[in-house]
């Protein structure tokens, strides 16, 4: 009976030990499962946080693209659609994974209104592209309209039109410039877009009405009908050019309300982008709370402690079983004293070796012998090896992650600083290029004006040369008349006092002719606008010649055989002839000088025109470079912002790795 009791107790103790061993194995397996699960969740968390960072970038990119799309940049529509789809896809994944988080719910509600504005922009793509096409067409035709209107003003000024009419024509230039300015404001949107559209419509209507009134007259507006053929021809060209713009003006005004909806949606997207970014940051903080509330890492460590406690309990059970065996089998104790002693020593040795394990010392190695504790020691060693490898893997992984995160963070910060410095340099270069473009455009404008002035100088020189040639021909006619008069004077004879008076009159005429010849020479030397004076001098010479002819006829009627004083009269006429010849020579010299001036002016006009063309090409190239620099600056700014956010995320990862390493710092490893 006692043996049966002893066997029952032994079986009971052995069953408990088996249960403890089974629990130990289960605890170790569960601990491994929880550690693996923690690693998987860490990857999920990293993906989630990365997507939050992408959402933050996408929200700001969407706001920027919405603004650019509303201004008619066609490439922005496709990019906006892609960014919107990417953000919506990420948000859908977040709603599935963490849709119960209040921050994620708020983000979803905000995204609904945000998405409506984006859809408004995308759905009215045809409106924006049409408006951009109309506006580009107007801007392409405005320079021609300005040039034609300026020609109208110049023609009216040259024709001596009334000042009020010239003012009305000049006002057309101002209206044309305002039309160009306001039509661009309509596409830009903003608070002044509605006002710009209204002013644009009124200016276009007024421009067309004024052209109509100038061609047909409008007393109510105090606009006289233009009757000069050259002025009317210019006005007809202006009206024809404006008729090409009129249809585009009507289309812009008809579609302005839809365009204002697009602009309003873009402004709402831009104003709400900061709120979306804030909600994304709140979702980020909320998910950090989810990460910190996870039980898997803590459960793994608790199971490790439970496993350690089970090992200690297993040793305790072995010791208690040995004591019970000694108490029950007193008779057998003597025969098995040595065996029990070895068992006791083995148990004590095992307990002694396991004492440091309870303090987290994983360098402990249980001695495996053939004693009763050999199998236990072997199992404990296996468990310790597994736990040691696990802790070593955690330490190595956290150290590698921390080191890589620090290096990545340093690299990211360096990149961010470099991007900021690059953005500053690009900003300075862009400003300098813009200033250079403005200077080149000013040079081009001045060169164009100089070319026009040079062309005018050529025309004036041509007219002056023609006037000089006419003067020379007039001088030759005068010389021939004087020579004819000299021949007739030689046939004169002596006559009465009346004949002397007539001869004196002829002498006066000769002197005046000489003076006029000298004046003509001076006028030829002066050239320029003074060429008009040649006509006056020629008329005066002609009248004097007629008076000389009349006097000659009187002389022929009064005397036929006068011979006295003929020598003196002939001498006077020869002197006059010499003066006329000299004047003709001076006029010829002046004509040659004017011809040289004409050639030089033509060459100068060609040079100035080449300078103007080169300046326009340089201005266009400078504007293209400025646009490219602005695009590079924008990309650099985005890169800098993304690098800063990456550095912050890497810093968080390094902090998590350090926290994990501190959690296993209590374990002591060999070496």
Coordinates of N, CA and C in Angstrom, one line a residue, residues 449-548:
X449 N 14.1 103.0 -82.0 CA 13.8 104.4 -82.2 C 14.9 105.1 -83.0
X450 N 16.2 104.7 -82.7 CA 17.3 105.3 -83.5 C 17.2 104.9 -85.0
X451 N 16.8 103.7 -85.2 CA 16.7 103.2 -86.6 C 15.6 104.1 -87.4
X452 N 14.5 104.3 -86.7 CA 13.5 105.2 -87.3 C 14.0 106.6 -87.6
X453 N 14.7 107.2 -86.6 CA 15.3 108.5 -86.8 C 16.3 108.5 -87.9
X454 N 17.1 107.4 -88.0 CA 18.1 107.4 -89.1 C 17.4 107.3 -90.5
X455 N 16.3 106.6 -90.5 CA 15.5 106.5 -91.8 C 15.0 107.9 -92.2
X456 N 14.5 108.6 -91.1 CA 14.0 110.0 -91.4 C 15.2 110.9 -91.9
X457 N 16.4 110.7 -91.3 CA 17.5 111.5 -91.8 C 17.8 111.2 -93.3
X458 N 17.7 109.9 -93.6 CA 17.9 109.5 -95.0 C 16.9 110.2 -95.9
X459 N 15.7 110.2 -95.5 CA 14.6 110.9 -96.4 C 14.9 112.4 -96.5
X460 N 15.3 113.0 -95.4 CA 15.6 114.5 -95.4 C 16.7 114.7 -96.3
X461 N 17.8 113.9 -96.2 CA 19.0 114.1 -97.1 C 18.6 114.0 -98.5
X462 N 17.7 113.0 -98.9 CA 17.3 112.8 -100.3 C 16.6 114.1 -100.8
X463 N 15.6 114.5 -99.9 CA 14.9 115.7 -100.3 C 15.8 116.9 -100.5
X464 N 16.8 117.1 -99.6 CA 17.7 118.2 -99.7 C 18.6 118.1 -100.9
X465 N 19.0 116.9 -101.3 CA 19.8 116.8 -102.5 C 19.0 117.1 -103.7
X466 N 17.7 116.7 -103.7 CA 16.8 117.1 -104.9 C 16.6 118.6 -105.0
X467 N 16.5 119.2 -103.8 CA 16.3 120.7 -103.8 C 17.5 121.4 -104.3
X468 N 18.7 120.9 -104.0 CA 20.0 121.5 -104.4 C 20.1 121.3 -106.0
X469 N 19.7 120.2 -106.5 CA 19.7 120.0 -107.9 C 18.8 121.0 -108.7
X470 N 17.6 121.1 -108.1 CA 16.7 122.1 -108.7 C 17.3 123.5 -108.6
X471 N 18.0 123.9 -107.5 CA 18.7 125.2 -107.4 C 19.7 125.4 -108.5
X472 N 20.5 124.3 -108.7 CA 21.6 124.4 -109.8 C 21.0 124.6 -111.1
X473 N 19.9 123.9 -111.4 CA 19.2 124.1 -112.7 C 18.7 125.6 -112.8
X474 N 18.2 126.1 -111.7 CA 17.7 127.5 -111.7 C 18.9 128.5 -112.0
X475 N 20.0 128.2 -111.3 CA 21.2 129.0 -111.6 C 21.6 129.0 -113.0
X476 N 21.6 127.8 -113.6 CA 22.0 127.8 -115.1 C 21.0 128.6 -115.9
X477 N 19.7 128.5 -115.6 CA 18.8 129.3 -116.4 C 19.1 130.8 -116.2
X478 N 19.4 131.2 -115.0 CA 19.7 132.7 -114.7 C 20.9 133.1 -115.5
X479 N 21.9 132.2 -115.5 CA 23.2 132.5 -116.2 C 22.9 132.7 -117.7
X480 N 22.1 131.8 -118.3 CA 21.7 131.9 -119.7 C 21.0 133.2 -120.0
X481 N 20.0 133.6 -119.1 CA 19.3 134.8 -119.3 C 20.2 136.1 -119.2
X482 N 21.2 136.0 -118.2 CA 22.1 137.1 -118.1 C 23.0 137.3 -119.4
X483 N 23.4 136.1 -119.9 CA 24.2 136.2 -121.1 C 23.4 136.8 -122.3
X484 N 22.1 136.3 -122.4 CA 21.3 136.9 -123.5 C 21.1 138.4 -123.3
X485 N 20.9 138.8 -122.0 CA 20.8 140.2 -121.8 C 22.0 141.0 -122.1
X486 N 23.2 140.4 -121.8 CA 24.5 141.0 -122.1 C 24.7 141.3 -123.7
X487 N 24.2 140.3 -124.4 CA 24.3 140.4 -125.9 C 23.4 141.6 -126.4
X488 N 22.2 141.7 -125.7 CA 21.3 142.7 -126.2 C 21.9 144.1 -125.8
X489 N 22.5 144.2 -124.6 CA 23.0 145.5 -124.1 C 24.1 146.0 -125.0
X490 N 24.9 145.0 -125.6 CA 26.0 145.4 -126.5 C 25.5 146.2 -127.7
X491 N 24.2 145.9 -128.1 CA 23.6 146.6 -129.2 C 23.0 148.0 -128.9
X492 N 23.1 148.3 -127.6 CA 22.6 149.6 -127.2 C 23.5 150.7 -127.6
X493 N 22.9 151.8 -127.9 CA 23.7 153.0 -128.2 C 23.5 154.0 -127.1
X494 N 23.8 155.2 -127.5 CA 23.6 156.3 -126.6 C 22.1 156.6 -126.6
X495 N 21.6 157.0 -125.5 CA 20.2 157.4 -125.4 C 20.0 158.5 -124.4
X496 N 18.8 158.8 -124.1 CA 18.4 159.9 -123.2 C 18.6 159.4 -121.8
X497 N 18.2 160.4 -120.9 CA 18.3 160.1 -119.5 C 17.4 159.0 -119.1
X498 N 16.2 158.8 -119.8 CA 15.3 157.7 -119.5 C 16.0 156.4 -119.8
X499 N 16.8 156.4 -120.9 CA 17.5 155.1 -121.1 C 18.4 154.8 -120.0
X500 N 19.1 155.9 -119.5 CA 20.0 155.7 -118.3 C 19.3 155.1 -117.1
X501 N 18.0 155.7 -116.9 CA 17.3 155.1 -115.7 C 17.0 153.6 -115.9
X502 N 16.6 153.3 -117.2 CA 16.3 151.9 -117.5 C 17.5 151.0 -117.3
X503 N 18.7 151.5 -117.7 CA 19.9 150.8 -117.5 C 20.3 150.6 -116.1
X504 N 20.0 151.8 -115.3 CA 20.2 151.7 -113.8 C 19.3 150.6 -113.2
X505 N 18.1 150.6 -113.7 CA 17.2 149.5 -113.2 C 17.7 148.1 -113.5
X506 N 18.3 148.0 -114.7 CA 18.9 146.7 -115.0 C 20.0 146.4 -114.1
X507 N 20.8 147.4 -113.8 CA 21.9 147.1 -112.9 C 21.4 146.7 -111.5
X508 N 20.4 147.4 -111.0 CA 19.8 147.0 -109.7 C 19.3 145.5 -109.8
X509 N 18.7 145.2 -110.9 CA 18.2 143.8 -111.0 C 19.4 142.8 -110.9
X510 N 20.5 143.2 -111.6 CA 21.7 142.3 -111.6 C 22.2 142.1 -110.2
X511 N 22.3 143.3 -109.4 CA 22.8 143.2 -108.1 C 21.9 142.3 -107.2
X512 N 20.6 142.5 -107.3 CA 19.7 141.7 -106.5 C 19.8 140.2 -106.9
X513 N 20.0 140.0 -108.2 CA 20.2 138.6 -108.6 C 21.4 138.0 -108.0
X514 N 22.5 138.8 -107.9 CA 23.7 138.3 -107.3 C 23.5 137.9 -105.9
X515 N 22.8 138.9 -105.1 CA 22.5 138.6 -103.7 C 21.7 137.3 -103.5
X516 N 20.6 137.2 -104.4 CA 19.8 136.0 -104.3 C 20.6 134.7 -104.6
X517 N 21.5 134.8 -105.5 CA 22.4 133.7 -105.9 C 23.2 133.3 -104.7
X518 N 23.8 134.3 -104.0 CA 24.5 134.0 -102.7 C 23.7 133.3 -101.7
X519 N 22.4 133.9 -101.5 CA 21.5 133.3 -100.5 C 21.2 131.8 -100.9
X520 N 21.0 131.6 -102.2 CA 20.8 130.2 -102.6 C 21.9 129.3 -102.2
X521 N 23.2 129.8 -102.4 CA 24.3 129.0 -102.1 C 24.4 128.7 -100.6
X522 N 24.1 129.7 -99.8 CA 24.0 129.5 -98.3 C 23.0 128.5 -97.9
X523 N 21.8 128.6 -98.5 CA 20.7 127.6 -98.3 C 21.1 126.2 -98.6
X524 N 21.8 126.1 -99.7 CA 22.3 124.7 -100.2 C 23.2 124.1 -99.2
X525 N 24.1 125.0 -98.6 CA 25.1 124.5 -97.6 C 24.4 124.0 -96.3
X526 N 23.4 124.7 -95.9 CA 22.7 124.4 -94.7 C 21.9 123.1 -94.8
X527 N 21.3 122.8 -96.0 CA 20.5 121.6 -96.3 C 19.4 121.4 -95.2
X528 N 19.0 120.1 -95.0 CA 18.0 119.9 -94.0 C 16.7 120.5 -94.4
X529 N 15.9 120.9 -93.4 CA 14.6 121.6 -93.6 C 14.8 122.9 -94.3
X530 N 16.0 123.5 -94.3 CA 16.2 124.8 -95.0 C 16.0 124.6 -96.5
X531 N 16.0 123.4 -97.0 CA 15.9 123.2 -98.4 C 14.6 123.8 -99.0
X532 N 13.6 124.0 -98.1 CA 12.3 124.6 -98.6 C 12.5 126.0 -99.0
X533 N 13.6 126.7 -98.5 CA 13.8 128.1 -98.9 C 14.3 128.3 -100.3
X534 N 14.7 127.2 -100.9 CA 15.2 127.3 -102.3 C 14.0 127.7 -103.2
X535 N 12.8 127.2 -102.9 CA 11.7 127.5 -103.8 C 11.4 129.0 -103.8
X536 N 11.5 129.6 -102.5 CA 11.3 131.1 -102.4 C 12.3 131.9 -103.2
X537 N 13.6 131.5 -103.1 CA 14.7 132.2 -103.8 C 14.5 132.0 -105.3
X538 N 14.1 130.8 -105.8 CA 13.9 130.7 -107.2 C 12.7 131.5 -107.7
X539 N 11.7 131.7 -106.9 CA 10.6 132.5 -107.3 C 11.0 134.0 -107.4
X540 N 11.8 134.4 -106.5 CA 12.2 135.8 -106.5 C 13.1 136.1 -107.7
X541 N 14.0 135.1 -108.0 CA 14.9 135.3 -109.1 C 14.1 135.3 -110.4
X542 N 13.0 134.5 -110.5 CA 12.2 134.5 -111.7 C 11.5 135.9 -111.9
X543 N 11.0 136.4 -110.8 CA 10.3 137.7 -110.9 C 11.3 138.8 -111.3
X544 N 12.5 138.8 -110.8 CA 13.6 139.8 -111.2 C 13.9 139.6 -112.7
X545 N 13.9 138.3 -113.1 CA 14.2 138.1 -114.6 C 13.1 138.7 -115.5
X546 N 11.9 138.5 -115.0 CA 10.8 139.1 -115.8 C 10.9 140.6 -115.8
X547 N 11.2 141.2 -114.7 CA 11.4 142.7 -114.7 C 12.5 143.1 -115.7
X548 N 13.6 142.3 -115.7 CA 14.7 142.6 -116.6 C 14.3 142.5 -118.0

